[in-house]
């Protein structure tokens, strides 16, 4: 596996693959890779001739009081895991390479509407940071396809929207959430949890599955269900940011919607965890 730190370097390596007629799949990450990330790479390997992954802790998607400084950076072990998974190129730029004029680019990508609630409401500017860096990465790599995790459900919706509306010729592929045996969604932020917190964390997924069962058994008062679930999590030591039941396209859910998603964001101590469960009533 080649490791490229510069835009010029990764473009040159990709031109060779393209000239050889290879299809290119791209898996962007912030590193500290776990088996959820690697599942994306393995899936990319099955779909394309050539796989590029990136590791870049993007400063512009972190708020001022968030964990940018402490976010785990483990590039050497990430590179080993990617090489083992059969990744062809790791693109690992530094912040200067991606933002030569500093964080405050004159040009940003803002996706209106779907960024204005859920994580967008509690993390102002987050999705503009995500949309901008993903657009830059897609322009640098110009892949045929890019793979993203359903774990970041709203992020995936934002990326689908920007790719469609900005006419970016990349196919966006969603990969199901990888979980620990006890149901906790794998996340680089799980490493922040104390052992007590880690023992409690699976309650988020249990809450999602309980809500799903209640809905599947006919309950339709989504606001009350979500409110009760949020109170329960808070009684158990979480501080919920939101628990919401929405239509799969993230519009408010109505009784006529049959494709639904339940989304949770909750703090456990200082760690903010997110998870979701999408399902169909049909
Ligand atoms: P991150 O490094 O957290 O920015 O994640 C990079 C990519 O991996 C994103 O597309 C995430 O949605 C995806 N991802 C993160 N955790 C998981 C997981 N547990 N299962 C599947 N995909 C994941």
Tab-separated table of C-alpha atoms and ligand atoms in Angstrom:
chain	number	residue	atom	x	y	z
A	1	UNK	CA	0.000	0.000	0.000
A	2	UNK	CA	1.260	3.446	-0.949
A	3	UNK	CA	0.946	6.279	1.565
A	4	UNK	CA	0.505	9.719	0.009
A	5	UNK	CA	0.474	12.916	2.038
A	6	UNK	CA	0.063	15.402	-0.803
A	7	UNK	CA	-2.815	16.104	-3.178
A	8	UNK	CA	-0.365	16.063	-6.095
A	9	UNK	CA	1.044	12.683	-5.013
A	10	UNK	CA	-2.309	10.963	-4.605
A	11	UNK	CA	-3.536	12.379	-7.925
A	12	UNK	CA	-0.436	11.081	-9.735
A	13	UNK	CA	-0.866	7.596	-8.251
A	14	UNK	CA	-4.564	7.593	-9.154
A	15	UNK	CA	-3.872	8.684	-12.733
A	16	UNK	CA	-1.837	5.513	-13.206
A	17	UNK	CA	-4.720	3.362	-11.940
A	18	UNK	CA	-7.183	5.244	-14.126
A	19	UNK	CA	-4.984	4.872	-17.221
A	20	UNK	CA	-4.913	1.124	-16.531
A	21	UNK	CA	-8.720	1.218	-16.735
A	22	UNK	CA	-9.267	0.459	-13.048
A	23	UNK	CA	-12.451	1.428	-11.225
A	24	UNK	CA	-11.755	3.409	-8.039
A	25	UNK	CA	-13.525	3.211	-4.688
A	26	UNK	CA	-12.908	5.697	-1.882
A	27	UNK	CA	-13.365	5.311	1.892
A	28	UNK	CA	-12.851	8.577	3.790
A	29	UNK	CA	-12.180	8.333	7.539
A	30	UNK	CA	-10.837	10.301	10.480
A	31	UNK	CA	-8.608	7.368	11.465
A	32	UNK	CA	-8.341	5.392	14.702
A	33	UNK	CA	-9.737	2.600	12.604
A	34	UNK	CA	-11.924	-0.192	13.949
A	35	UNK	CA	-13.657	-3.108	12.251
A	36	UNK	CA	-16.547	-0.847	11.131
A	37	UNK	CA	-14.120	1.198	9.038
A	38	UNK	CA	-12.406	-1.931	7.764
A	39	UNK	CA	-15.780	-3.373	6.687
A	40	UNK	CA	-16.118	-0.338	4.405
A	41	UNK	CA	-12.678	-1.033	2.900
A	42	UNK	CA	-13.410	-4.743	2.404
A	43	UNK	CA	-16.719	-3.906	0.772
A	44	UNK	CA	-14.927	-1.368	-1.467
A	45	UNK	CA	-12.443	-4.102	-2.490
A	46	UNK	CA	-15.305	-6.280	-3.664
A	47	UNK	CA	-16.802	-3.497	-5.756
A	48	UNK	CA	-13.804	-1.823	-7.354
A	49	UNK	CA	-10.370	-2.610	-8.821
A	50	UNK	CA	-8.550	-0.006	-6.767
A	51	UNK	CA	-9.267	1.253	-3.241
A	52	UNK	CA	-8.203	4.553	-1.726
A	53	UNK	CA	-8.810	5.418	1.904
A	54	UNK	CA	-8.107	8.712	3.620
A	55	UNK	CA	-7.249	9.470	7.218
A	56	UNK	CA	-7.801	13.130	8.030
A	57	UNK	CA	-9.060	14.556	11.311
A	58	UNK	CA	-10.898	17.465	9.749
A	59	UNK	CA	-10.621	20.527	12.014
A	60	UNK	CA	-13.511	22.383	10.401
A	61	UNK	CA	-16.150	19.886	11.503
A	62	UNK	CA	-15.330	20.230	15.219
A	63	UNK	CA	-16.892	22.968	17.326
A	64	UNK	CA	-14.691	25.099	19.597
A	65	UNK	CA	-15.552	23.085	22.705
A	66	UNK	CA	-15.368	19.699	20.997
A	67	UNK	CA	-12.676	17.018	20.969
A	68	UNK	CA	-10.514	17.990	17.971
A	69	UNK	CA	-7.325	18.220	20.073
A	70	UNK	CA	-7.914	14.945	21.904
A	71	UNK	CA	-9.363	12.968	18.961
A	72	UNK	CA	-7.307	9.717	18.788
A	73	UNK	CA	-4.598	9.825	16.115
A	74	UNK	CA	-3.139	6.372	15.397
A	75	UNK	CA	-1.798	6.646	11.857
A	76	UNK	CA	0.750	3.804	12.059
A	77	UNK	CA	-1.738	1.190	13.213
A	78	UNK	CA	-4.363	2.601	10.798
A	79	UNK	CA	-1.902	2.127	7.925
A	80	UNK	CA	-1.248	-1.487	8.994
A	81	UNK	CA	-4.977	-2.276	9.179
A	82	UNK	CA	-5.644	-0.691	5.787
A	83	UNK	CA	-2.744	-2.555	4.160
A	84	UNK	CA	-4.006	-5.844	5.633
A	85	UNK	CA	-7.490	-5.130	4.269
A	86	UNK	CA	-6.014	-4.670	0.782
A	87	UNK	CA	-6.285	-0.890	0.493
A	88	UNK	CA	-4.115	0.361	-2.406
A	89	UNK	CA	-3.485	3.954	-1.347
A	90	UNK	CA	-3.764	5.712	2.004
A	91	UNK	CA	-4.164	9.463	1.562
A	92	UNK	CA	-3.116	11.100	4.834
A	93	UNK	CA	-2.772	14.852	4.323
A	94	UNK	CA	-2.061	17.322	7.101
A	95	UNK	CA	-4.276	20.339	7.776
A	96	UNK	CA	-2.032	22.680	5.752
A	97	UNK	CA	-2.355	20.457	2.691
A	98	UNK	CA	-6.146	20.490	2.923
A	99	UNK	CA	-6.527	24.096	4.106
A	100	UNK	CA	-3.497	26.073	2.827
A	101	UNK	CA	-5.149	29.378	3.770
A	102	UNK	CA	-6.131	28.210	7.238
A	103	UNK	CA	-9.454	26.917	8.484
A	104	UNK	CA	-11.467	29.842	7.213
A	105	UNK	CA	-11.888	29.003	3.543
A	106	UNK	CA	-13.786	31.600	1.530
A	107	UNK	CA	-15.587	28.718	-0.152
A	108	UNK	CA	-17.653	26.303	1.906
A	109	UNK	CA	-20.383	23.823	1.076
A	110	UNK	CA	-23.620	24.352	2.960
A	111	UNK	CA	-26.466	21.906	2.614
A	112	UNK	CA	-29.650	23.618	3.796
A	113	UNK	CA	-32.632	21.901	5.400
A	114	UNK	CA	-31.438	18.460	6.517
A	115	UNK	CA	-28.508	19.995	8.433
A	116	UNK	CA	-30.741	22.168	10.581
A	117	UNK	CA	-31.976	19.620	13.142
A	118	UNK	CA	-30.660	16.555	15.039
A	119	UNK	CA	-26.827	16.804	15.100
A	120	UNK	CA	-26.970	19.998	13.043
A	121	UNK	CA	-28.882	21.757	15.824
A	122	UNK	CA	-26.494	20.729	18.592
A	123	UNK	CA	-23.277	21.030	16.568
A	124	UNK	CA	-23.523	24.343	14.676
A	125	UNK	CA	-21.208	24.372	11.657
A	126	UNK	CA	-20.477	20.643	11.893
A	127	UNK	CA	-22.181	19.640	8.667
A	128	UNK	CA	-20.717	22.567	6.742
A	129	UNK	CA	-17.288	21.259	7.820
A	130	UNK	CA	-18.241	17.735	6.772
A	131	UNK	CA	-19.802	18.790	3.449
A	132	UNK	CA	-16.833	20.990	2.587
A	133	UNK	CA	-14.155	18.401	3.364
A	134	UNK	CA	-16.060	15.583	1.639
A	135	UNK	CA	-16.477	17.759	-1.471
A	136	UNK	CA	-12.740	18.545	-1.427
A	137	UNK	CA	-11.831	14.870	-0.959
A	138	UNK	CA	-14.183	13.773	-3.760
A	139	UNK	CA	-12.636	16.402	-6.046
A	140	UNK	CA	-9.118	15.254	-5.136
A	141	UNK	CA	-9.767	11.518	-5.528
A	142	UNK	CA	-12.528	11.624	-8.203
A	143	UNK	CA	-13.620	8.086	-7.343
A	144	UNK	CA	-16.258	6.092	-9.182
A	145	UNK	CA	-17.796	5.262	-5.820
A	146	UNK	CA	-17.417	6.323	-2.184
A	147	UNK	CA	-18.511	4.268	0.810
A	148	UNK	CA	-19.987	5.708	4.007
A	149	UNK	CA	-21.384	4.134	7.175
A	150	UNK	CA	-25.075	4.201	8.063
A	151	UNK	CA	-23.948	4.797	11.630
A	152	UNK	CA	-23.671	8.468	10.675
A	153	UNK	CA	-27.166	8.508	9.208
A	154	UNK	CA	-27.635	12.252	8.914
A	155	UNK	CA	-24.115	12.690	7.513
A	156	UNK	CA	-24.910	10.132	4.826
A	157	UNK	CA	-28.081	12.040	3.922
A	158	UNK	CA	-26.097	15.290	3.701
A	159	UNK	CA	-23.466	13.671	1.454
A	160	UNK	CA	-26.060	12.110	-0.840
A	161	UNK	CA	-27.703	15.488	-1.192
A	162	UNK	CA	-24.529	17.408	-1.979
A	163	UNK	CA	-23.311	14.830	-4.500
A	164	UNK	CA	-26.663	14.956	-6.297
A	165	UNK	CA	-27.047	18.715	-6.247
A	166	UNK	CA	-23.423	19.540	-7.129
A	167	UNK	CA	-23.447	16.916	-9.928
A	168	UNK	CA	-20.452	15.044	-8.507
A	169	UNK	CA	-20.112	11.853	-10.570
A	170	UNK	CA	-19.492	9.517	-7.622
A	171	UNK	CA	-21.831	6.724	-6.606
A	172	UNK	CA	-22.493	6.906	-2.839
A	173	UNK	CA	-22.755	3.506	-1.157
A	174	UNK	CA	-24.122	3.018	2.373
A	175	UNK	CA	-22.749	0.277	4.608
A	176	UNK	CA	-24.662	-1.054	7.671
A	177	UNK	CA	-23.450	-0.221	11.164
A	178	UNK	CA	-20.931	-2.574	12.734
A	179	UNK	CA	-21.593	-3.271	16.394
A	180	UNK	CA	-19.842	-4.865	19.328
A	181	UNK	CA	-21.393	-8.141	20.536
A	182	UNK	CA	-23.431	-6.228	23.127
A	183	UNK	CA	-24.921	-3.970	20.434
A	184	UNK	CA	-22.843	-0.828	20.936
A	185	UNK	CA	-22.100	0.779	17.563
A	186	UNK	CA	-18.352	0.774	16.977
A	187	UNK	CA	-16.929	4.287	17.121
A	188	UNK	CA	-13.540	5.875	17.582
A	189	UNK	CA	-15.120	7.822	20.461
A	190	UNK	CA	-15.908	4.598	22.402
A	191	UNK	CA	-12.274	4.702	23.505
A	192	UNK	CA	-13.101	7.738	25.661
A	193	UNK	CA	-15.519	5.679	27.822
A	194	UNK	CA	-14.538	4.551	31.333
A	195	UNK	CA	-15.243	0.873	32.077
A	196	UNK	CA	-18.468	1.827	33.914
A	197	UNK	CA	-19.587	3.978	31.008
A	198	UNK	CA	-18.684	1.255	28.514
A	199	UNK	CA	-20.870	-1.181	30.476
A	200	UNK	CA	-23.799	1.264	30.254
A	201	UNK	CA	-23.329	2.299	26.618
A	202	UNK	CA	-25.234	-0.646	24.997
A	203	UNK	CA	-28.424	0.781	26.519
A	204	UNK	CA	-28.574	3.127	23.532
A	205	UNK	CA	-28.979	0.249	21.085
A	206	UNK	CA	-31.351	-1.557	23.488
A	207	UNK	CA	-33.473	1.606	23.541
A	208	UNK	CA	-33.487	1.721	19.739
A	209	UNK	CA	-34.621	-1.898	19.447
A	210	UNK	CA	-37.285	-1.431	22.152
A	211	UNK	CA	-38.664	1.594	20.317
A	212	UNK	CA	-38.637	-0.373	17.075
A	213	UNK	CA	-40.622	-3.207	18.747
A	214	UNK	CA	-43.148	-0.737	20.146
A	215	UNK	CA	-43.664	0.783	16.704
A	216	UNK	CA	-43.845	-2.589	14.990
A	217	UNK	CA	-46.479	-3.644	17.516
A	218	UNK	CA	-48.642	-0.727	16.418
A	219	UNK	CA	-47.761	2.251	18.614
A	220	UNK	CA	-47.838	5.446	16.569
A	221	UNK	CA	-47.468	8.305	19.055
A	222	UNK	CA	-43.881	8.888	18.005
A	223	UNK	CA	-43.361	12.022	20.088
A	224	UNK	CA	-44.464	10.298	23.326
A	225	UNK	CA	-42.435	7.170	22.570
A	226	UNK	CA	-39.312	9.236	21.928
A	227	UNK	CA	-39.894	11.364	25.019
A	228	UNK	CA	-40.284	8.315	27.266
A	229	UNK	CA	-37.160	6.705	25.797
A	230	UNK	CA	-35.174	9.896	26.349
A	231	UNK	CA	-36.345	10.116	30.002
A	232	UNK	CA	-35.372	6.487	30.550
A	233	UNK	CA	-31.863	7.050	29.154
A	234	UNK	CA	-31.474	10.146	31.320
A	235	UNK	CA	-32.564	8.212	34.432
A	236	UNK	CA	-29.912	5.622	33.584
A	237	UNK	CA	-27.122	8.195	33.599
A	238	UNK	CA	-27.104	9.485	30.014
A	239	UNK	CA	-27.682	13.078	29.014
A	240	UNK	CA	-29.656	12.851	25.824
A	241	UNK	CA	-29.173	15.385	23.110
A	242	UNK	CA	-32.076	13.953	21.123
A	243	UNK	CA	-34.178	10.848	20.661
A	244	UNK	CA	-36.289	11.179	17.532
A	245	UNK	CA	-38.392	8.991	15.293
A	246	UNK	CA	-38.355	10.321	11.742
A	247	UNK	CA	-39.215	9.269	8.217
A	248	UNK	CA	-36.265	7.545	6.500
A	249	UNK	CA	-35.588	10.738	4.502
A	250	UNK	CA	-35.356	12.590	7.856
A	251	UNK	CA	-38.615	14.506	7.402
A	252	UNK	CA	-40.915	14.488	10.442
A	253	UNK	CA	-42.619	11.093	10.614
A	254	UNK	CA	-46.333	10.868	9.950
A	255	UNK	CA	-48.612	7.869	10.358
A	256	UNK	CA	-48.504	7.262	6.605
A	257	UNK	CA	-44.713	6.822	6.535
A	258	UNK	CA	-43.665	3.181	6.338
A	259	UNK	CA	-39.886	3.708	6.175
A	260	UNK	CA	-38.706	5.057	9.508
A	261	UNK	CA	-35.499	5.764	11.375
A	262	UNK	CA	-34.996	6.191	15.111
A	263	UNK	CA	-32.030	8.383	15.968
A	264	UNK	CA	-30.294	8.951	19.299
A	265	UNK	CA	-27.483	11.238	20.399
A	266	UNK	CA	-26.541	11.089	24.075
A	267	UNK	CA	-23.678	12.014	26.317
A	268	UNK	CA	-22.240	9.447	28.662
A	269	UNK	CA	-20.000	11.538	30.874
A	270	UNK	CA	-18.090	13.711	28.407
A	271	UNK	CA	-18.484	11.337	25.469
A	272	UNK	CA	-21.137	12.045	22.862
A	273	UNK	CA	-22.457	8.856	21.286
A	274	UNK	CA	-24.806	8.573	18.301
A	275	UNK	CA	-26.705	5.636	16.906
A	276	UNK	CA	-29.759	4.924	14.787
A	277	UNK	CA	-32.014	2.141	13.592
A	278	UNK	CA	-33.747	2.302	10.219
A	279	UNK	CA	-36.567	-0.107	9.430
A	280	UNK	CA	-39.702	-0.571	7.455
A	281	UNK	CA	-43.261	-1.090	8.722
A	282	UNK	CA	-44.205	-3.028	5.614
B	1	LIG	P1	-15.155	8.394	11.019
B	1	LIG	O1	-13.723	7.967	11.018
B	1	LIG	O2	-15.839	8.219	12.329
B	1	LIG	O3	-15.342	9.753	10.384
B	1	LIG	O4	-15.891	7.371	10.056
B	1	LIG	C1	-15.456	7.146	8.733
B	1	LIG	C2	-16.510	6.343	8.003
B	1	LIG	O5	-16.707	5.097	8.681
B	1	LIG	C3	-17.875	7.050	7.972
B	1	LIG	O6	-18.482	6.792	6.715
B	1	LIG	C4	-18.614	6.380	9.098
B	1	LIG	O7	-20.019	6.407	8.951
B	1	LIG	C5	-18.075	4.960	8.988
B	1	LIG	N1	-18.240	4.259	10.259
B	1	LIG	C6	-17.849	4.659	11.490
B	1	LIG	N2	-18.223	3.775	12.436
B	1	LIG	C7	-18.877	2.780	11.778
B	1	LIG	C8	-19.523	1.565	12.182
B	1	LIG	N3	-19.583	1.208	13.461
B	1	LIG	N4	-20.080	0.785	11.230
B	1	LIG	C9	-20.046	1.144	9.923
B	1	LIG	N5	-19.452	2.280	9.476
B	1	LIG	C10	-18.882	3.077	10.382
